[in-house]
Short mmCIF file of C-alpha atoms in Angstrom, two decimals:
data_model
loop_
_atom_site.label_atom_id
_atom_site.label_comp_id
_atom_site.label_asym_id
_atom_site.label_seq_id
_atom_site.Cartn_x
_atom_site.Cartn_y
_atom_site.Cartn_z
CA MET A 719 70.41 -24.85 -77.55
CA SER A 720 66.69 -24.61 -78.36
CA LEU A 721 65.88 -27.01 -75.52
CA SER A 722 67.86 -24.77 -73.06
CA LEU A 723 66.09 -21.68 -74.30
CA LEU A 724 62.74 -23.29 -73.69
CA LEU A 725 63.61 -24.35 -70.28
CA VAL A 726 64.83 -20.97 -69.22
CA CYS A 727 61.68 -19.33 -70.64
CA SER A 728 59.27 -21.60 -68.78
CA HIS A 729 61.21 -21.08 -65.51
CA LEU A 730 60.94 -17.34 -65.83
CA ILE A 731 57.14 -17.61 -66.49
CA LEU A 732 56.68 -19.80 -63.34
CA ILE A 733 58.51 -17.18 -61.32
CA ALA A 734 56.30 -14.42 -62.51
CA LEU A 735 53.09 -16.29 -61.83
CA ALA A 736 54.26 -17.00 -58.31
CA GLN A 737 55.07 -13.40 -57.62
CA LYS A 738 51.51 -12.30 -58.81
CA GLN A 739 49.92 -14.87 -56.55
CA GLN A 740 51.98 -13.64 -53.50
CA SER A 741 50.85 -9.88 -54.25
CA ALA A 742 47.06 -10.64 -54.64
CA PRO A 743 46.35 -11.35 -50.83
CA LYS A 744 48.18 -8.12 -49.87
CA SER A 745 45.98 -6.01 -51.95
CA SER A 746 42.86 -7.57 -50.70
CA LEU A 747 43.71 -6.47 -47.16
CA GLY A 748 44.12 -2.81 -48.03
CA ALA A 749 41.76 0.21 -47.62
CA PRO A 750 38.75 -1.17 -49.72
CA GLY A 751 38.43 -4.15 -47.26
CA ARG A 752 38.47 -1.86 -44.26
CA SER A 753 35.83 0.45 -45.84
CA SER A 754 33.43 -2.47 -46.28
CA SER A 755 33.86 -3.67 -42.68
CA GLN A 756 33.08 -0.04 -41.34
CA GLN A 757 29.76 -0.18 -43.52
CA ILE A 758 28.75 -3.57 -41.98
CA ASN A 759 29.53 -2.53 -38.37
CA PRO A 760 28.33 1.07 -37.79
CA ALA A 761 29.48 2.93 -34.70
CA PRO A 762 27.47 2.43 -31.47
CA SER A 763 26.93 6.20 -31.24
CA ALA A 764 25.17 6.15 -34.66
CA ALA A 765 22.79 3.42 -33.65
CA LEU A 766 21.92 4.97 -30.18
CA GLY A 767 22.06 8.60 -31.15
CA GLY A 768 24.63 11.34 -30.97
CA ASP A 769 24.99 11.20 -27.17
CA GLY A 770 25.01 7.38 -27.00
CA SER A 771 21.53 7.05 -25.70
CA GLU A 772 18.62 5.30 -27.41
CA SER A 773 16.05 7.11 -29.37
CA GLY A 774 13.34 6.43 -26.71
CA GLY A 775 15.63 7.11 -23.82
CA ASN A 776 14.43 10.62 -23.04
CA LEU A 777 11.30 9.02 -21.41
CA PRO A 778 11.75 7.35 -18.07
CA TRP A 779 8.86 5.07 -18.81
CA SER A 780 7.59 3.40 -21.97
CA PRO A 781 4.09 4.10 -23.33
CA ALA A 782 3.94 0.59 -24.85
CA GLY A 783 1.90 -2.11 -23.41
CA ARG A 784 -0.55 0.32 -21.53
CA ARG A 785 -3.74 -1.01 -19.77
CA THR A 786 -6.56 1.50 -19.14
CA GLY A 787 -9.17 0.80 -16.58
CA SER A 788 -9.61 1.07 -12.75
CA LEU A 789 -8.20 -0.73 -9.54
CA TYR A 790 -11.11 -1.90 -7.33
CA CYS A 791 -10.37 -2.69 -3.67
CA THR A 792 -13.11 -4.97 -1.99
CA VAL A 793 -12.33 -3.48 1.56
CA GLY A 794 -15.35 -2.06 3.28
CA ILE A 795 -18.08 -1.30 0.74
CA GLY A 796 -15.70 -1.56 -2.11
CA PHE A 797 -13.65 1.30 -3.52
CA HIS A 798 -12.06 2.51 -6.82
CA LEU A 799 -8.54 3.92 -6.47
CA GLN A 800 -8.58 7.64 -7.39
CA ILE A 801 -5.79 10.09 -8.26
CA HIS A 802 -6.82 13.71 -8.03
CA PRO A 803 -5.25 16.62 -9.82
CA ASP A 804 -4.43 18.38 -6.35
CA GLY A 805 -2.16 15.42 -5.46
CA ARG A 806 -4.76 13.49 -3.30
CA VAL A 807 -5.14 9.75 -3.53
CA ASN A 808 -8.24 7.99 -2.10
CA GLY A 809 -10.97 5.60 -2.94
CA SER A 810 -14.51 6.05 -4.23
CA HIS A 811 -17.33 3.64 -4.03
CA GLN A 812 -18.74 4.93 -7.29
CA ALA A 813 -16.52 5.01 -10.37
CA SER A 814 -15.55 8.55 -11.56
CA PRO A 815 -13.25 10.10 -14.21
CA PHE A 816 -10.47 10.29 -11.57
CA SER A 817 -10.56 6.47 -11.10
CA VAL A 818 -9.74 5.73 -14.79
CA LEU A 819 -6.11 4.80 -14.54
CA GLU A 820 -3.39 3.80 -16.97
CA ILE A 821 -1.06 1.00 -15.92
CA PHE A 822 2.16 0.75 -17.95
CA ALA A 823 5.27 -1.47 -17.69
CA VAL A 824 8.62 0.11 -16.65
CA SER A 825 10.60 -3.01 -16.33
CA GLN A 826 10.21 -6.71 -15.66
CA GLY A 827 7.58 -6.77 -12.76
CA ILE A 828 7.68 -3.09 -12.15
CA VAL A 829 4.81 -0.82 -13.40
CA GLY A 830 3.55 2.72 -13.15
CA ILE A 831 0.15 3.93 -12.49
CA ARG A 832 -1.06 7.24 -14.17
CA GLY A 833 -4.43 8.92 -13.63
CA VAL A 834 -5.91 9.72 -17.19
CA SER A 835 -8.10 12.56 -16.06
CA SER A 836 -5.56 14.25 -13.69
CA ASN A 837 -2.47 13.27 -15.69
CA LYS A 838 -0.57 12.55 -12.68
CA PHE A 839 1.46 9.46 -11.40
CA LEU A 840 0.69 7.44 -8.28
CA ALA A 841 3.72 7.80 -5.87
CA MET A 842 4.74 6.71 -2.30
CA SER A 843 6.91 9.05 -0.30
CA ARG A 844 9.81 7.81 2.03
CA LYS A 845 7.27 7.94 4.88
CA GLY A 846 4.97 5.66 3.04
CA LYS A 847 2.36 8.21 2.27
CA LEU A 848 0.50 7.90 -1.09
CA HIS A 849 0.33 11.04 -3.19
CA ALA A 850 0.11 12.12 -6.91
CA SER A 851 3.25 13.30 -8.64
CA ALA A 852 3.34 15.45 -11.73
CA ARG A 853 6.58 13.96 -12.90
CA PHE A 854 7.55 10.18 -13.09
CA THR A 855 10.23 9.51 -10.39
CA ASP A 856 11.52 6.40 -8.62
CA GLU A 857 8.85 6.83 -6.10
CA CYS A 858 6.21 6.15 -8.89
CA LYS A 859 7.60 2.59 -9.43
CA PHE A 860 5.66 -0.38 -7.94
CA TRP A 861 6.18 -4.14 -8.01
CA GLU A 862 2.98 -5.73 -9.49
CA ARG A 863 2.37 -9.24 -8.18
CA PHE A 864 -0.55 -11.61 -8.86
CA GLN A 865 -2.10 -13.29 -5.77
CA GLU A 866 -3.84 -16.59 -5.51
CA ASN A 867 -7.27 -14.94 -5.24
CA SER A 868 -6.88 -13.30 -8.67
CA TYR A 869 -6.12 -9.97 -7.13
CA ASN A 870 -2.99 -7.84 -7.61
CA THR A 871 -0.83 -6.11 -4.88
CA TYR A 872 1.37 -3.10 -5.60
CA ALA A 873 4.35 -2.69 -3.39
CA SER A 874 6.81 0.45 -3.58
CA ALA A 875 10.05 -0.45 -5.56
CA SER A 876 12.04 2.39 -3.69
CA TYR A 877 11.11 2.10 -0.02
CA ARG A 878 10.70 -0.54 2.53
CA THR A 879 11.22 -1.05 6.37
CA PRO A 880 15.01 -0.81 6.97
CA GLN A 881 15.19 -3.11 9.92
CA THR A 882 13.16 -6.01 8.68
CA GLY A 883 13.04 -5.31 4.82
CA ARG A 884 9.21 -5.58 4.82
CA GLU A 885 7.72 -4.12 1.74
CA TRP A 886 5.32 -1.07 1.71
CA TYR A 887 2.10 -1.74 -0.15
CA VAL A 888 -0.61 0.50 -1.67
CA ALA A 889 -3.69 0.07 0.55
CA LEU A 890 -6.97 1.65 1.37
CA ASN A 891 -8.96 1.60 4.70
CA LYS A 892 -12.60 0.83 5.27
CA ARG A 893 -13.57 4.42 4.78
CA GLY A 894 -11.79 4.76 1.37
CA LYS A 895 -8.70 6.77 2.71
CA ALA A 896 -5.15 5.85 1.70
CA LYS A 897 -3.27 4.02 4.28
CA ARG A 898 0.56 4.53 4.75
CA GLY A 899 2.76 1.82 3.21
CA CYS A 900 4.63 1.40 6.48
CA SER A 901 1.28 0.66 8.42
CA PRO A 902 1.48 -2.76 10.19
CA ARG A 903 -1.71 -3.66 8.55
CA ALA A 904 -0.70 -2.84 5.02
CA LYS A 905 0.46 -6.36 4.28
CA PRO A 906 -0.34 -8.72 1.36
CA GLN A 907 -2.53 -11.01 3.60
CA TYR A 908 -5.05 -8.25 4.18
CA ILE A 909 -7.71 -7.50 1.64
CA SER A 910 -6.81 -3.56 2.02
CA THR A 911 -3.99 -4.40 -0.29
CA HIS A 912 -5.81 -6.39 -2.88
CA PHE A 913 -6.83 -4.51 -5.96
CA LEU A 914 -8.76 -6.06 -8.93
CA PRO A 915 -7.74 -4.48 -12.36
CA ARG A 916 -10.94 -3.78 -14.30
CA ILE A 917 -9.26 -3.40 -17.77
CA GLN A 918 -11.36 -1.90 -20.40
CA GLN A 919 -11.41 -4.47 -23.30
CA LEU A 920 -11.50 -3.17 -26.90
CA LYS A 921 -14.67 -4.24 -28.58
CA GLN A 922 -13.93 -6.58 -31.40
CA PRO A 923 -15.93 -5.85 -34.71
CA GLU A 924 -18.91 -8.25 -34.88
CA LEU A 925 -18.85 -10.38 -37.98
CA SER A 926 -22.41 -10.56 -38.99
CA PHE A 927 -24.45 -10.73 -42.23
CA THR A 928 -28.02 -10.07 -43.26
CA VAL A 929 -30.23 -12.48 -45.02
CA THR A 930 -33.07 -11.14 -47.02
CA VAL A 931 -35.93 -13.46 -47.65
CA PRO A 932 -38.02 -12.43 -50.58
CA GLU A 933 -41.66 -11.79 -49.61
CA LYS A 934 -44.14 -14.16 -50.98
CA LYS A 935 -46.64 -12.35 -53.31
CA LYS A 936 -50.10 -12.37 -52.13
CA PRO A 937 -52.57 -14.05 -54.40
CA PRO A 938 -54.99 -11.74 -56.17
CA ALA A 939 -58.25 -11.21 -54.43
CA PRO A 940 -60.88 -13.55 -55.73
CA LEU A 941 -63.51 -11.98 -58.02
CA PRO A 942 -66.93 -11.90 -56.53
CA LYS A 943 -69.08 -14.88 -57.54
CA ILE A 944 -72.21 -14.16 -59.45
CA SER A 945 -74.91 -16.69 -58.74
CA VAL A 946 -76.81 -17.69 -61.83
CA VAL A 947 -80.29 -18.79 -61.20
CA ALA A 948 -81.17 -21.75 -63.45
CA PRO A 949 -84.66 -21.63 -64.94
CA GLN A 950 -86.97 -23.86 -63.18
CA LYS A 951 -88.64 -26.52 -65.08
CA SER A 952 -92.36 -26.73 -64.70
CA THR A 953 -93.57 -29.91 -63.00
CA ARG A 954 -96.99 -29.66 -64.60
CA PRO A 955 -97.59 -32.50 -67.17
CA VAL A 956 -98.40 -31.40 -70.58
CA ARG A 957 -101.36 -32.98 -72.26
CA TYR A 958 -101.62 -33.21 -76.00
CA LYS A 959 -104.94 -33.71 -77.80
CA LEU A 960 -104.70 -35.95 -80.82
CA LYS A 961 -106.29 -34.62 -83.89
CA PHE A 962 -107.21 -36.89 -86.70
CA ARG A 963 -108.01 -35.65 -90.14
CA PHE A 964 -109.50 -37.71 -92.71
CA GLY A 965 -110.00 -37.14 -96.32
#
């Protein structure tokens, strides 16, 4: 009887352990597991903002990676590209505050150009005319390409010739006036479309040190020599008379 009771008790214990092991995985897949996964993977709207847009999505252009300088064209006597507050775009032989430009990246290969003094953007209309725009639009986007002669060309990213697909380039004529991008001589093989970016380089602090050499002390001034005249010996012979005393 005792052996049969032991066998029955051991069988019951094994059944209870098996039931506990089966119930454990079900509890791990409950609500606590789901809450942990929600913390690891936040909602996309929370990462991009309430409306699903990025935090910097309000600006159509990024202020990062800016280059400040001027665009110099060697056509004629040489001109600096200028952006005026009244919307005009032309070239000036002498550098001026309106020729200080800011070139910033919009996307891969596409840049925007802003006048620092006028606070307006370089734009090209659908007729190929260069003008300054107060707002940054698609007309303000240009393809920036590097030429073999170390110059850059800037072609409109929005407009081109419909029939041939020829790109419209930013160009200046020999008198410093802006050419139309659709002009037959506004092509990348002409120097009127070549611009040399003169970027202002930040001055790096000079690493220098100063060595101080101690000054050598000047020797004291010598005392004036006093000439001592030695007594002169007489050259006359001295004669002595011998005196004899007797008694």
